[in-house]
PDB file of C-alpha atoms and ligand atoms in Angstrom:
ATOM      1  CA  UNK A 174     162.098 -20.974 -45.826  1.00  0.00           C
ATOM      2  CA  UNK A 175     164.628 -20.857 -48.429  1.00  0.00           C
ATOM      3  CA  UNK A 176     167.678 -23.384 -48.677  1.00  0.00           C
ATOM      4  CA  UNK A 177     169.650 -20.036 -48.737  1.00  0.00           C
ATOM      5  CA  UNK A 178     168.451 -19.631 -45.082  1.00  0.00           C
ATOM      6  CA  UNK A 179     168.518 -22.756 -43.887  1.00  0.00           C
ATOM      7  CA  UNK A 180     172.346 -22.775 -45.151  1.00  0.00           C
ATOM      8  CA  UNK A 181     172.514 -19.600 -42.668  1.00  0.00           C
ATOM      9  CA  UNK A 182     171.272 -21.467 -40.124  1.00  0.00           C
ATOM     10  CA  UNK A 183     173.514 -24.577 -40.172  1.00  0.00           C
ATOM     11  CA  UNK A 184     176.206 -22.219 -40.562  1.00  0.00           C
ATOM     12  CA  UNK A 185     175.463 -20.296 -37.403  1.00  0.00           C
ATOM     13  CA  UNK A 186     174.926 -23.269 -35.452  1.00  0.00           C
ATOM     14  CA  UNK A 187     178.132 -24.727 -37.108  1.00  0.00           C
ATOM     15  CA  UNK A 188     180.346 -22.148 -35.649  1.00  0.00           C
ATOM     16  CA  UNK A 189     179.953 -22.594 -32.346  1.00  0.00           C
ATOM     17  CA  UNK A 190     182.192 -25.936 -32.764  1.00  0.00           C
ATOM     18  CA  UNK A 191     185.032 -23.290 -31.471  1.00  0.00           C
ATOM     19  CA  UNK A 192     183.148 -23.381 -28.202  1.00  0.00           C
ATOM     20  CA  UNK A 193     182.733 -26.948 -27.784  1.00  0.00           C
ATOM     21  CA  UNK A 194     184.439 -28.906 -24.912  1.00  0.00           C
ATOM     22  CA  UNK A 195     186.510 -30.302 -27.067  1.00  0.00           C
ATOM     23  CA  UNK A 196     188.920 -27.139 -26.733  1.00  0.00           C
ATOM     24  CA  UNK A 197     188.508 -27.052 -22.868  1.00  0.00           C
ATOM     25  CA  UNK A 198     192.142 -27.722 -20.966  1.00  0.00           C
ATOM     26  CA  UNK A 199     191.073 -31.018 -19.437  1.00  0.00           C
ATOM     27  CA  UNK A 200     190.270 -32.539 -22.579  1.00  0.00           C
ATOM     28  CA  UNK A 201     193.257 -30.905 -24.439  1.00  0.00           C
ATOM     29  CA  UNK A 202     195.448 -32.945 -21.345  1.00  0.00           C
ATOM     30  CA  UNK A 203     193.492 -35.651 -22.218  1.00  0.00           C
ATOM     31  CA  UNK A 204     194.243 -36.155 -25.278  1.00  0.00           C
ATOM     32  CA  UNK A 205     198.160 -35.039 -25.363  1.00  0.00           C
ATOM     33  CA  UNK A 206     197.755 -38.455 -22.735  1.00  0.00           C
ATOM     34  CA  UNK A 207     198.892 -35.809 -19.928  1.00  0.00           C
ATOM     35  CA  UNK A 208     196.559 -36.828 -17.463  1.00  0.00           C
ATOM     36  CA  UNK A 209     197.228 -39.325 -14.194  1.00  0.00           C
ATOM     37  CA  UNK A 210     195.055 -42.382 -13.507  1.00  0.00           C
ATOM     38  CA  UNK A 211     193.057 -39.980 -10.564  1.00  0.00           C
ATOM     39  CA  UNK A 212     192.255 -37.904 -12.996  1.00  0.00           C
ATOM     40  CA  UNK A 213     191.120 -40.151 -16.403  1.00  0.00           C
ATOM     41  CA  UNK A 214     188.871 -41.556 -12.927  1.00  0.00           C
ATOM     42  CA  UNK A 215     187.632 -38.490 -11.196  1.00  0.00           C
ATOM     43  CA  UNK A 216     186.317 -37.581 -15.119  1.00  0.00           C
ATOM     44  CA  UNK A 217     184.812 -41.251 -15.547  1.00  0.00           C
ATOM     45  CA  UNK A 218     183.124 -40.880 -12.514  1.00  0.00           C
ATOM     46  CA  UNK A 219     182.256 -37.454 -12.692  1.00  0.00           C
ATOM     47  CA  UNK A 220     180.594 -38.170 -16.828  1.00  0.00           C
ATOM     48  CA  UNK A 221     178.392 -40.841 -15.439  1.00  0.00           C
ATOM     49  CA  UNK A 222     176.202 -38.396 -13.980  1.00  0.00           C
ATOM     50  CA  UNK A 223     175.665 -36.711 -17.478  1.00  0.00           C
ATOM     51  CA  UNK A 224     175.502 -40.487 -19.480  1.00  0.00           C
ATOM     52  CA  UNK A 225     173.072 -41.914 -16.702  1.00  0.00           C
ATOM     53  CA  UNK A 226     170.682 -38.159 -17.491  1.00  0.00           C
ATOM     54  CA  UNK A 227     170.379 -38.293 -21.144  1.00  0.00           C
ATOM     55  CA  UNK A 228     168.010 -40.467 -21.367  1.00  0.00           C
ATOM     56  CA  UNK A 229     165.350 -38.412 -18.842  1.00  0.00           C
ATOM     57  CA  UNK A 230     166.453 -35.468 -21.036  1.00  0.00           C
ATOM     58  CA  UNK A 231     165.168 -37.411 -23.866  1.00  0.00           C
ATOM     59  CA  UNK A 232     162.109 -38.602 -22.641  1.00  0.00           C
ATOM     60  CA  UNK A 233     161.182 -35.214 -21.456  1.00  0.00           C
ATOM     61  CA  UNK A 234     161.644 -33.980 -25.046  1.00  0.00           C
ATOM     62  CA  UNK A 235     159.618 -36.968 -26.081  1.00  0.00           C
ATOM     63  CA  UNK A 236     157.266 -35.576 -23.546  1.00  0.00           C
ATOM     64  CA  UNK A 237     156.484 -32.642 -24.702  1.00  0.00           C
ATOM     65  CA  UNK A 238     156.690 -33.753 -28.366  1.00  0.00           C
ATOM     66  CA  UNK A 239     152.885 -33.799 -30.443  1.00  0.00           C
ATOM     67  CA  UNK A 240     155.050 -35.177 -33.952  1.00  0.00           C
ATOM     68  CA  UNK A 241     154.634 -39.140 -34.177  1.00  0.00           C
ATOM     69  CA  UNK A 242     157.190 -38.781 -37.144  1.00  0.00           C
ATOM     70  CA  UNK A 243     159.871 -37.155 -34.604  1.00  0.00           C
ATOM     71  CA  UNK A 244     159.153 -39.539 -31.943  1.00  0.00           C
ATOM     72  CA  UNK A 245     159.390 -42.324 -33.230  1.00  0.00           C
ATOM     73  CA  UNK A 246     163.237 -41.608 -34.124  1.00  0.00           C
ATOM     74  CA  UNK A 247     163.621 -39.904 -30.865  1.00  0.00           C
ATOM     75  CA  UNK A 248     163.000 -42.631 -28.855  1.00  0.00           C
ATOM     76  CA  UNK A 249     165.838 -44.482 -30.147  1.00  0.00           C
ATOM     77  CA  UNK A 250     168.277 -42.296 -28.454  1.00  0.00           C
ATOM     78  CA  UNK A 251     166.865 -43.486 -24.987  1.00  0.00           C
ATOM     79  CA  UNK A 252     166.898 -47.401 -26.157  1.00  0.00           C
ATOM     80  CA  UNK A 253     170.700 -46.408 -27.143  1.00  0.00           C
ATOM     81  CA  UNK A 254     171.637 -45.335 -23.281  1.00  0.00           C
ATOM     82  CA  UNK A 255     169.267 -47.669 -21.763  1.00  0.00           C
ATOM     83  CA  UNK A 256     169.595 -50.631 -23.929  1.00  0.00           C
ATOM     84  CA  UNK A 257     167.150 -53.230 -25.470  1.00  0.00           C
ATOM     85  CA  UNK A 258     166.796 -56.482 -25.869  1.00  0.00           C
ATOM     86  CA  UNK A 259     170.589 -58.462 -25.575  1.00  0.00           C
ATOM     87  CA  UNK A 260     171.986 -54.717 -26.262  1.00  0.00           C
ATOM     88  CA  UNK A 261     173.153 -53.358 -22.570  1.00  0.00           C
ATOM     89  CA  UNK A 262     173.046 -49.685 -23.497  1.00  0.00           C
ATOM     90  CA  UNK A 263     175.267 -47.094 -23.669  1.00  0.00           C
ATOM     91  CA  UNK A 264     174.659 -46.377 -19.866  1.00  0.00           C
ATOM     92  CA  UNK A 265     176.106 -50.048 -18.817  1.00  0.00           C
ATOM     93  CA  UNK A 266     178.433 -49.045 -21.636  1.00  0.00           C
ATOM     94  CA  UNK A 267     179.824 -46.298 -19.359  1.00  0.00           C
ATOM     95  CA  UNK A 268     179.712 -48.715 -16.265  1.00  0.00           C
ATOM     96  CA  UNK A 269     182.204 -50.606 -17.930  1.00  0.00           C
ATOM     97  CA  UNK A 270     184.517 -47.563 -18.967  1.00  0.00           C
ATOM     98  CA  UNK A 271     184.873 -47.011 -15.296  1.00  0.00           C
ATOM     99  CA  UNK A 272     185.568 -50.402 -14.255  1.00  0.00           C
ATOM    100  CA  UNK A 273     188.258 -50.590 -17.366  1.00  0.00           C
ATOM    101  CA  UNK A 274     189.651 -47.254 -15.709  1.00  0.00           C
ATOM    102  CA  UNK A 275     189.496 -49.003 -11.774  1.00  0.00           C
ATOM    103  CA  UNK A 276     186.368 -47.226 -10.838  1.00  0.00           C
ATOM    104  CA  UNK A 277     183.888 -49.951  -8.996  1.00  0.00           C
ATOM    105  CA  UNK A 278     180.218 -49.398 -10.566  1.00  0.00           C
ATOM    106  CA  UNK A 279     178.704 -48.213  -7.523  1.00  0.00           C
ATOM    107  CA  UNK A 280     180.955 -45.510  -6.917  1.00  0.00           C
ATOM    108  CA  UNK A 281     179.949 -44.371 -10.379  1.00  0.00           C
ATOM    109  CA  UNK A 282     176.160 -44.962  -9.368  1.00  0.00           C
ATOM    110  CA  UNK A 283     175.734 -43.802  -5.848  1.00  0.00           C
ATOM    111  CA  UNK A 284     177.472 -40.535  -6.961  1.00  0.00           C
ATOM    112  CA  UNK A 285     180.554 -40.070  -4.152  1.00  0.00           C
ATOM    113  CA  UNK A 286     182.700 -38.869  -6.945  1.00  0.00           C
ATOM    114  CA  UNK A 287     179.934 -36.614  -7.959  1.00  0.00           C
ATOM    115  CA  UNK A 288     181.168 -32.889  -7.578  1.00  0.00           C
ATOM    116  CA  UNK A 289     178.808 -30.354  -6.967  1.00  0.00           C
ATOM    117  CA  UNK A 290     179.468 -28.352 -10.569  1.00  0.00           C
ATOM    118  CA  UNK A 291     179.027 -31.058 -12.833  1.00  0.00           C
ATOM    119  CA  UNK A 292     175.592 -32.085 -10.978  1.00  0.00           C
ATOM    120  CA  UNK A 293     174.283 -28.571 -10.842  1.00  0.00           C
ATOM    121  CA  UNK A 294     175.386 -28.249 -14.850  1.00  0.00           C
ATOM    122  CA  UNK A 295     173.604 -31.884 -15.932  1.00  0.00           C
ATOM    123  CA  UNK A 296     170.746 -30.792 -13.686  1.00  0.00           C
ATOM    124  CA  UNK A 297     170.482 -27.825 -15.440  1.00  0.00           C
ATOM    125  CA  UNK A 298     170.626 -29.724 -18.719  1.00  0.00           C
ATOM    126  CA  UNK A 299     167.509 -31.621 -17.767  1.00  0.00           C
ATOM    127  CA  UNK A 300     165.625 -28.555 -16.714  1.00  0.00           C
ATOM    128  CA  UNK A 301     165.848 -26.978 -19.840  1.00  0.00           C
ATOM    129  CA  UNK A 302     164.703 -29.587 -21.856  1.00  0.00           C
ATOM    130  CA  UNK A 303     161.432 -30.304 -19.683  1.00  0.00           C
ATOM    131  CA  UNK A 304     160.785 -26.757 -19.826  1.00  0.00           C
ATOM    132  CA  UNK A 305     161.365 -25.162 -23.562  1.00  0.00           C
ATOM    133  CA  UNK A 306     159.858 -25.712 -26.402  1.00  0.00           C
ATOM    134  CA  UNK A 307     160.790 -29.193 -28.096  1.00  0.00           C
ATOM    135  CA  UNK A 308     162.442 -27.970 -31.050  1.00  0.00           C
ATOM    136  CA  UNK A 309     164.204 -25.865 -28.610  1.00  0.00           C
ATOM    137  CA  UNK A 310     165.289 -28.667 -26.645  1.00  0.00           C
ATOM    138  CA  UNK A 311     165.918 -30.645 -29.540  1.00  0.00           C
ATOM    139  CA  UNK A 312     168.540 -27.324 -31.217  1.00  0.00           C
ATOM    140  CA  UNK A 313     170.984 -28.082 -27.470  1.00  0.00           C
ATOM    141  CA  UNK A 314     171.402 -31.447 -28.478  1.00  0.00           C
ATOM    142  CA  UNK A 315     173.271 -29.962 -31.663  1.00  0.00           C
ATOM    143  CA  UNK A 316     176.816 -30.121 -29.496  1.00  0.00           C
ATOM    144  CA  UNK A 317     176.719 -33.676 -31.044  1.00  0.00           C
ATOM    145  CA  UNK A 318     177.168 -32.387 -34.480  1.00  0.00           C
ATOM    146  CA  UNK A 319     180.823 -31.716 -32.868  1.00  0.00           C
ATOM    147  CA  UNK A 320     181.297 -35.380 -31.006  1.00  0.00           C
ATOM    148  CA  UNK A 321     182.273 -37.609 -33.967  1.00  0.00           C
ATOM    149  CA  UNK A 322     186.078 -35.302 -34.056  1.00  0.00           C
ATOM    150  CA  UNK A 323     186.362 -35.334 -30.356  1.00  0.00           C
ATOM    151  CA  UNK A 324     185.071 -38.701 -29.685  1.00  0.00           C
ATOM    152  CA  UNK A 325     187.719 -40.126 -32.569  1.00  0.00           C
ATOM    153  CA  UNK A 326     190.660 -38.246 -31.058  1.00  0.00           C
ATOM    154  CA  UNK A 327     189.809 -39.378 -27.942  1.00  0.00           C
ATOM    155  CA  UNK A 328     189.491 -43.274 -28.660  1.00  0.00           C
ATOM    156  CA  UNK A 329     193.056 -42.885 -30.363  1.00  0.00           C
ATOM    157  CA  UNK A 330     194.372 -40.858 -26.918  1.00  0.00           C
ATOM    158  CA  UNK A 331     193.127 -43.698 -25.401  1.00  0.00           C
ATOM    159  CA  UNK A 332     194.567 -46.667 -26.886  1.00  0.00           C
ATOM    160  CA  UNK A 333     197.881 -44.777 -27.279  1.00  0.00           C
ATOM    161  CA  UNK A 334     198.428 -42.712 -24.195  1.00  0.00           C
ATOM    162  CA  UNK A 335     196.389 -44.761 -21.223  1.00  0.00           C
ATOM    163  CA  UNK A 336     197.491 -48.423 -22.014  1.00  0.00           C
ATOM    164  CA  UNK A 337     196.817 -49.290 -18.258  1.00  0.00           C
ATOM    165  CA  UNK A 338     192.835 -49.287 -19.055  1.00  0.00           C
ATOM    166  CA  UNK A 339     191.955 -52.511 -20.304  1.00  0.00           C
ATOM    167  CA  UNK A 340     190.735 -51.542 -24.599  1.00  0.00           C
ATOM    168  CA  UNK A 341     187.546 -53.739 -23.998  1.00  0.00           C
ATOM    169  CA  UNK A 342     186.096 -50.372 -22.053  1.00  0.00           C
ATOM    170  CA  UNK A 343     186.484 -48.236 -24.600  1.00  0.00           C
ATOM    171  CA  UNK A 344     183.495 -49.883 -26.598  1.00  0.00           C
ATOM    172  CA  UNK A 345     181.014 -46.914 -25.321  1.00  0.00           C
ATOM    173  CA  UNK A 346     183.339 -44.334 -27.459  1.00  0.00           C
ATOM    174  CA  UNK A 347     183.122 -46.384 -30.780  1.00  0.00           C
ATOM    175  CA  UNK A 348     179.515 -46.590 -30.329  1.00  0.00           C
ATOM    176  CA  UNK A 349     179.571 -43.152 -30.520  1.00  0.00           C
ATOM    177  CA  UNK A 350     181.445 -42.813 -33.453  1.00  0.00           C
ATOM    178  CA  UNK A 351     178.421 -43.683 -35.189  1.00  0.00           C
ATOM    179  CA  UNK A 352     175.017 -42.849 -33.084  1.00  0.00           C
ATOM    180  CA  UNK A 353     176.945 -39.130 -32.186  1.00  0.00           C
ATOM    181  CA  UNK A 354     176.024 -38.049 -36.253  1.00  0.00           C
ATOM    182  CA  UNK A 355     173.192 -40.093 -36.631  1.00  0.00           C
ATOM    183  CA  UNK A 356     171.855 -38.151 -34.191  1.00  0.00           C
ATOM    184  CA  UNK A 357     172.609 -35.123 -34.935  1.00  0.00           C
ATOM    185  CA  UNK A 358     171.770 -35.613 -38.433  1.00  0.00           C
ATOM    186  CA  UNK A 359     168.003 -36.073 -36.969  1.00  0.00           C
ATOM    187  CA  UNK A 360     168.302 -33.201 -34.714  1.00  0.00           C
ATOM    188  CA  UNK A 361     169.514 -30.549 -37.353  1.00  0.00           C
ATOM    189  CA  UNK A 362     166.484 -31.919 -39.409  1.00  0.00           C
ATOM    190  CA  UNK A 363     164.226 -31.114 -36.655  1.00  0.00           C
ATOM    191  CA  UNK A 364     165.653 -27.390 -36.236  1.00  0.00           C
ATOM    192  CA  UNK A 365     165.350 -26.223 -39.565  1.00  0.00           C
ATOM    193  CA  UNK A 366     161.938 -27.838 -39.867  1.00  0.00           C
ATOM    194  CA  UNK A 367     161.004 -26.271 -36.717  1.00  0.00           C
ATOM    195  CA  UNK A 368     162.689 -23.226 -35.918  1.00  0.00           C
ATOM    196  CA  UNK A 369     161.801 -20.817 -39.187  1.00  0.00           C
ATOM    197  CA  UNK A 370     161.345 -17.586 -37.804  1.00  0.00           C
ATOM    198  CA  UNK A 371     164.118 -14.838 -36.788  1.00  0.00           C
ATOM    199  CA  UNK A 372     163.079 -15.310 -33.048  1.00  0.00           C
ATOM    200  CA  UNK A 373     163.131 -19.136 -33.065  1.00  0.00           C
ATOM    201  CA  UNK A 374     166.332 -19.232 -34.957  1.00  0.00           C
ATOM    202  CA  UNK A 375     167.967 -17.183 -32.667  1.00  0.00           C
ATOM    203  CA  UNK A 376     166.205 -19.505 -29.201  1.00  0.00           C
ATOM    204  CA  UNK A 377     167.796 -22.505 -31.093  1.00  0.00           C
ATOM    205  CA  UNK A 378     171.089 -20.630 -31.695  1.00  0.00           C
ATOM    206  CA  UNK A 379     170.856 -19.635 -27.980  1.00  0.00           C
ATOM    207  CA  UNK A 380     169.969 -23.200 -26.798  1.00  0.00           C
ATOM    208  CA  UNK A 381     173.332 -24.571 -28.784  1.00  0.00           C
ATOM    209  CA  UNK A 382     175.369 -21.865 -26.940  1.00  0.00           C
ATOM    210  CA  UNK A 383     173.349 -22.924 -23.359  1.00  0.00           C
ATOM    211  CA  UNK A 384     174.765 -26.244 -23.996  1.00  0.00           C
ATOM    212  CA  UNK A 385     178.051 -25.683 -24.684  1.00  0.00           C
ATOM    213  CA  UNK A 386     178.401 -23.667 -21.759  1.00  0.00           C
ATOM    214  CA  UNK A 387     176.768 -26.827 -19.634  1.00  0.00           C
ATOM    215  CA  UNK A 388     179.639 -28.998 -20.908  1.00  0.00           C
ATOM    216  CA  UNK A 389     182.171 -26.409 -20.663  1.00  0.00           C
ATOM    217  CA  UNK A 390     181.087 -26.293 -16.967  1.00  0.00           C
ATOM    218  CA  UNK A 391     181.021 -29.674 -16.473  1.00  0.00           C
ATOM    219  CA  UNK A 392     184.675 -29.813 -17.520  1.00  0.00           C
ATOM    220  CA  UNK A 393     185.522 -26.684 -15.132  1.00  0.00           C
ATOM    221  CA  UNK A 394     184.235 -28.431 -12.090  1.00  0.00           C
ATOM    222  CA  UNK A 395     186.333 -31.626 -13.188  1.00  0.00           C
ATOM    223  CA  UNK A 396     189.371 -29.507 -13.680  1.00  0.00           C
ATOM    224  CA  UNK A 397     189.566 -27.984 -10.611  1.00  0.00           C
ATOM    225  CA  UNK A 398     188.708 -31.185  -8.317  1.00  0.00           C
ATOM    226  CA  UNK A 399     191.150 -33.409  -9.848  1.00  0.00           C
ATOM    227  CA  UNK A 400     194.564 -31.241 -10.065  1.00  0.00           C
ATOM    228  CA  UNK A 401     198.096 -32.499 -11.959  1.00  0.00           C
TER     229      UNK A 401
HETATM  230  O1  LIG B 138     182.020 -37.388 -24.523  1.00  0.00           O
HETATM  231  C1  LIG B 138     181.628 -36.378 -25.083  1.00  0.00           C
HETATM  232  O2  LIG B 138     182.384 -35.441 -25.385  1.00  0.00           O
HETATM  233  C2  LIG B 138     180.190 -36.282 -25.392  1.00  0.00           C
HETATM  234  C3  LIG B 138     179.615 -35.101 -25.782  1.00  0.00           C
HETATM  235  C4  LIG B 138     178.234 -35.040 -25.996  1.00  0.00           C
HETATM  236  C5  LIG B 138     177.709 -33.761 -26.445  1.00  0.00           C
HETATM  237  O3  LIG B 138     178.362 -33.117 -27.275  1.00  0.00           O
HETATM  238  O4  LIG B 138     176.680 -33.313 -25.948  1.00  0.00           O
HETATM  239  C6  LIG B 138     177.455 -36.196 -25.793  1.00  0.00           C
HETATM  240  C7  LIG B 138     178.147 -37.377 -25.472  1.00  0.00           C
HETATM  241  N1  LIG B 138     179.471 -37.413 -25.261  1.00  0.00           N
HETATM  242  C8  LIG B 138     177.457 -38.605 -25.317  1.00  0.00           C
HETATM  243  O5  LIG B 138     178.089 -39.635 -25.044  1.00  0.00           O
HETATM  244  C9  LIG B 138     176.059 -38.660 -25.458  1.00  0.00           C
HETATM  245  O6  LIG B 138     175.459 -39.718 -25.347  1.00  0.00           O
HETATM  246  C10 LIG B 138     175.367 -37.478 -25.733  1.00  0.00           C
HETATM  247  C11 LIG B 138     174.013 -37.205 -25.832  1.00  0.00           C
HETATM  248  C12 LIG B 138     173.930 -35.855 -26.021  1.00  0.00           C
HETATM  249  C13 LIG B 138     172.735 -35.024 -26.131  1.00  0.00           C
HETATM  250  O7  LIG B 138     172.869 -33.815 -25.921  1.00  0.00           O
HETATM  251  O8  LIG B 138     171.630 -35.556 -26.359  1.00  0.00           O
HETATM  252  N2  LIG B 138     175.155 -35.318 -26.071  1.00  0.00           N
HETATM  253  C14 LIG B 138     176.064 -36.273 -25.891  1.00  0.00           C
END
């Protein structure tokens, strides 16, 4: 393949960022700092669900995944949620987020909060990486190449708007800041190496727009169980 195409490629995958969650109402309140305590906890609890599956959507993609090369950078995603060594992970990460925002771990972990939207959307998440091709799989991780903005804005909502949560919570967001492109950096890599014909361009393209609508979901189901 060309760079000319592979320049097409990035593009097209690059302008979906207009459908990202990012633009969904709930964050939008979010980030103006319109939202009430209930609801910065009804998301915290509600986003554990999706932090605490990453890592099985990673290992299934490691799973089905014959490259050494692209596993042995893979794997560090699931080290980053689970953690390693004196690192807790970005999973305990979240833990903490919710107890910062008064939400007591195991109402995060035994999933009261847990609406039925968000689980069905995660769920699906999981599914479709266990059951597409890997580079497929790989191509709806690509969101992430639209975190770093979002995850920023949010972090500075945060410290400005929501004062009441103790700042010591927000670590898991400024972890982000750098693993989100990291990642996605890899994962890009891994599309464009993998994904070369017409047809597999356009699974990957469809796979980015599959995730976007399981995040876009994900905040719909928030929305509408945690009202103003
Ligand atoms: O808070 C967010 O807006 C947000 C978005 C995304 C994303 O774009 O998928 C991820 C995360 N956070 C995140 O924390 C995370 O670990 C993560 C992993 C993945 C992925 O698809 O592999 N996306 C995201």
């Amino acid at each position: 393949m060309t760079a000319v195409a592979e320049t097409t490629l990035t593009e097209r995958l690059r302008s979906q960022a207009s459908r990202y969650h990012a633009a969904h109402p709930f964050h939008v309140r979010m980030n103006d700092g319109e939202l009430s305590p209930a609801q910065i906890r009804g998301w915290v609890a509600n986003r554990f669900h999706y932090q605490e599956s990453i890592p099985i959507k990673d290992a299934a993609i490691l799973s089905n995944c014959p490259d050494v090369e692209v596993r042995r950078r893979w794997i560090r995603r699931i080290t980053d949620h689970d953690g390693v060594g004196d690192d807790p992970g970005g999973i305990e990460a979240w833990l903490r987020l919710g107890e910062a925002c008064g939400v007591p771990r195991e109402e995060m972990t035994d999933h009261r909060h847990l609406q039925p939207g968000v689980r069905f959307a995660v769920d699906a998440y999981v599914t479709f990486a266990r059951t597409k091709p890997w580079p497929i799989a790989v191509a709806s991780s690509l969101t992430e190449l639209f975190a770093p903005d979002l995850m920023a804005t949010r972090l500075a909502a945060f410290e400005k708007y929501y004062t009441w949560i103790d700042p010591a919570g927000l670590q898991y967001f400024r972890n982000r800041l750098f693993q989100a492109p990291r990642d996605s950096e890899h994962a890009l890599e891994v599309v464009l190496e993998h994904c070369r014909t017409p047809e597999a361009e356009q699974a990957a393209y469809d796979a980015l727009a599959f995730k976007n609508d399981v995040l876009w979901s994900m905040m719909d189901a928030i929305d509408a169980a945690y009202p103003a």
